[in-house]
Short mmCIF file of C-alpha atoms in Angstrom, two decimals:
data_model
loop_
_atom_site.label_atom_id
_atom_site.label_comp_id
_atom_site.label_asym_id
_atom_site.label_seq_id
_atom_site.Cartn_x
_atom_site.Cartn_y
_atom_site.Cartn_z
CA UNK T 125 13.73 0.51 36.55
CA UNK T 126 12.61 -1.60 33.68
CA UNK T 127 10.67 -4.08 36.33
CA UNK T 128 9.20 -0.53 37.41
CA UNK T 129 7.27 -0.23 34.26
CA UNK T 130 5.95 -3.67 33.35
CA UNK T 131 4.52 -3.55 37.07
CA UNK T 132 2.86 -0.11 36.38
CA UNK T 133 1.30 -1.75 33.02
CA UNK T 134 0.08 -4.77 34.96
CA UNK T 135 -1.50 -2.40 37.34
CA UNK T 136 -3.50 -0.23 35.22
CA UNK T 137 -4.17 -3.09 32.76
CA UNK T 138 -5.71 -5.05 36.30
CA UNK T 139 -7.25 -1.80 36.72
CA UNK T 140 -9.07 -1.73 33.33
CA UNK T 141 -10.05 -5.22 33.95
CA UNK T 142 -11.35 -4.68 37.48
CA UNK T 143 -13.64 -1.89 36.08
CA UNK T 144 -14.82 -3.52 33.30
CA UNK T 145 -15.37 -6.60 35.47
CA UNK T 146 -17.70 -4.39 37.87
CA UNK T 147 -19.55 -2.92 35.07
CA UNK T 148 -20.44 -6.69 34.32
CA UNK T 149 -21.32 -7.73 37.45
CA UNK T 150 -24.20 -4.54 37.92
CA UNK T 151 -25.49 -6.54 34.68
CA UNK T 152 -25.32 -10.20 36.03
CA UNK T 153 -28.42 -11.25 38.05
CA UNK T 154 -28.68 -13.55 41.41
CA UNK T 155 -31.95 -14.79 42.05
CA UNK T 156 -32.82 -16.12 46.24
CA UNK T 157 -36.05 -17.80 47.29
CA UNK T 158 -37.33 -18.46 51.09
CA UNK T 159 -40.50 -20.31 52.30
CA UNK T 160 -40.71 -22.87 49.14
CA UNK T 161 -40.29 -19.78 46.81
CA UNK T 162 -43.37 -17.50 48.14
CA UNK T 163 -40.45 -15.21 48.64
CA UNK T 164 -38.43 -14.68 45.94
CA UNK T 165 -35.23 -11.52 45.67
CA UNK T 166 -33.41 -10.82 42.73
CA UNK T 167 -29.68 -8.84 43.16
CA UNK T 168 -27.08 -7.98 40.96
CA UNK T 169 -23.34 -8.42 41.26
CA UNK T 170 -22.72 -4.93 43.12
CA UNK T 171 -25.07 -6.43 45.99
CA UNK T 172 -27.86 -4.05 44.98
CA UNK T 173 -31.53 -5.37 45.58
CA UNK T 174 -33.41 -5.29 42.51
CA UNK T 175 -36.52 -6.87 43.32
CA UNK T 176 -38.59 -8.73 45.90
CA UNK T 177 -41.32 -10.61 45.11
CA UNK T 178 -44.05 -11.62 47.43
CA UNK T 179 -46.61 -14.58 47.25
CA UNK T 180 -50.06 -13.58 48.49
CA UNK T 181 -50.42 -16.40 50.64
CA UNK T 182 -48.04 -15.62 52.57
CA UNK T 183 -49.71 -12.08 53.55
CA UNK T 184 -50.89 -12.25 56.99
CA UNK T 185 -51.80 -9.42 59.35
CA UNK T 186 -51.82 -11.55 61.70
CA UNK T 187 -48.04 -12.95 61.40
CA UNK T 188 -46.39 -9.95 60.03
CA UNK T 189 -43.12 -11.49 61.93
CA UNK T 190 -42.88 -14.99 59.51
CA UNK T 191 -43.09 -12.23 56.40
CA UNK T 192 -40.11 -10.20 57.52
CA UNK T 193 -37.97 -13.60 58.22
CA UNK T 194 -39.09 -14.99 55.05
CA UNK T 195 -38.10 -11.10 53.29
CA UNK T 196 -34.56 -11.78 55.17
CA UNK T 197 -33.59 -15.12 54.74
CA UNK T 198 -34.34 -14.61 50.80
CA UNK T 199 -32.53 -10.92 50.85
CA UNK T 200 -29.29 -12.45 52.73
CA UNK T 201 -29.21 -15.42 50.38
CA UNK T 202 -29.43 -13.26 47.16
CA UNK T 203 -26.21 -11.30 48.66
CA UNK T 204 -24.46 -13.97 49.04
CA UNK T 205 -24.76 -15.13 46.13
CA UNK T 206 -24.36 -12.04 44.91
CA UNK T 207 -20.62 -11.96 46.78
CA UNK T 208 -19.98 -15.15 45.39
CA UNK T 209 -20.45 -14.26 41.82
CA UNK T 210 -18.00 -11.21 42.58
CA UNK T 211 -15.46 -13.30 44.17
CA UNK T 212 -15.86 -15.72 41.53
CA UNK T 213 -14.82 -13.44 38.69
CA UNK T 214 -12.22 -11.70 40.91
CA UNK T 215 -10.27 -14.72 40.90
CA UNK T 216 -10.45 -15.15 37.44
CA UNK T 217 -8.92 -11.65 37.42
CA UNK T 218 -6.09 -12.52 39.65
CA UNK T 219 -5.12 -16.12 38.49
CA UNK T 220 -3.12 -14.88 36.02
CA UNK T 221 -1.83 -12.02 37.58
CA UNK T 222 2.08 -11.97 38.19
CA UNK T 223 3.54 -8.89 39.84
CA UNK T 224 6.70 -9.50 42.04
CA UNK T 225 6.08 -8.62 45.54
CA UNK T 226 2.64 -8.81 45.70
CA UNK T 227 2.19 -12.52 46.09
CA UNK T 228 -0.88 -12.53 43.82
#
């Protein structure tokens, strides 16, 4: 059971790296924009919102609905890029990753 072992090291040694990796990623910033930047949204890599920032201009009792699109389109684009930041580094993760079986 000697191929037992080494798989159990690559496991929690993936493991260390995958937490590690996530700790990173609640650092690392995304930044989205919508409406020629008078809505801008700033996420991190766990797809948390950390800010939204709104240009006055674009404040309008009147068309509350063109706000909340704006708001939207720039949250959805800062997740996304927030997912492809996390993808991005969990392939680095696995590129090198050799455990029989798997087919990683």
């Amino acid at each position: 059971m000697k191929g037992f072992g080494n798989i159990m090291k690559e496991a929690q040694k993936l493991q260390q790296q995958m937490e590690a990796m996530q700790a990173e990623m609640g650092k690392r910033k995304v930044e989205a924009s919508a409406g020629g930047g008078m809505v801008t949204v700033e996420a991190n890599g766990k797809q948390e919102l950390l800010s939204i920032k709104i240009d006055r201009e674009v404040i309008n009792p009147d068309d509350a609905q063109m706000l909340e699109d704006l708001v939207m389109a720039a949250c959805n684009e800062a997740l996304r890029k927030s997912r492809e930041m996390m993808q991005s580094e969990m392939g680095k993760l696995s590129a090198g990753l050799k455990i029989p079986g798997l087919g990683l």
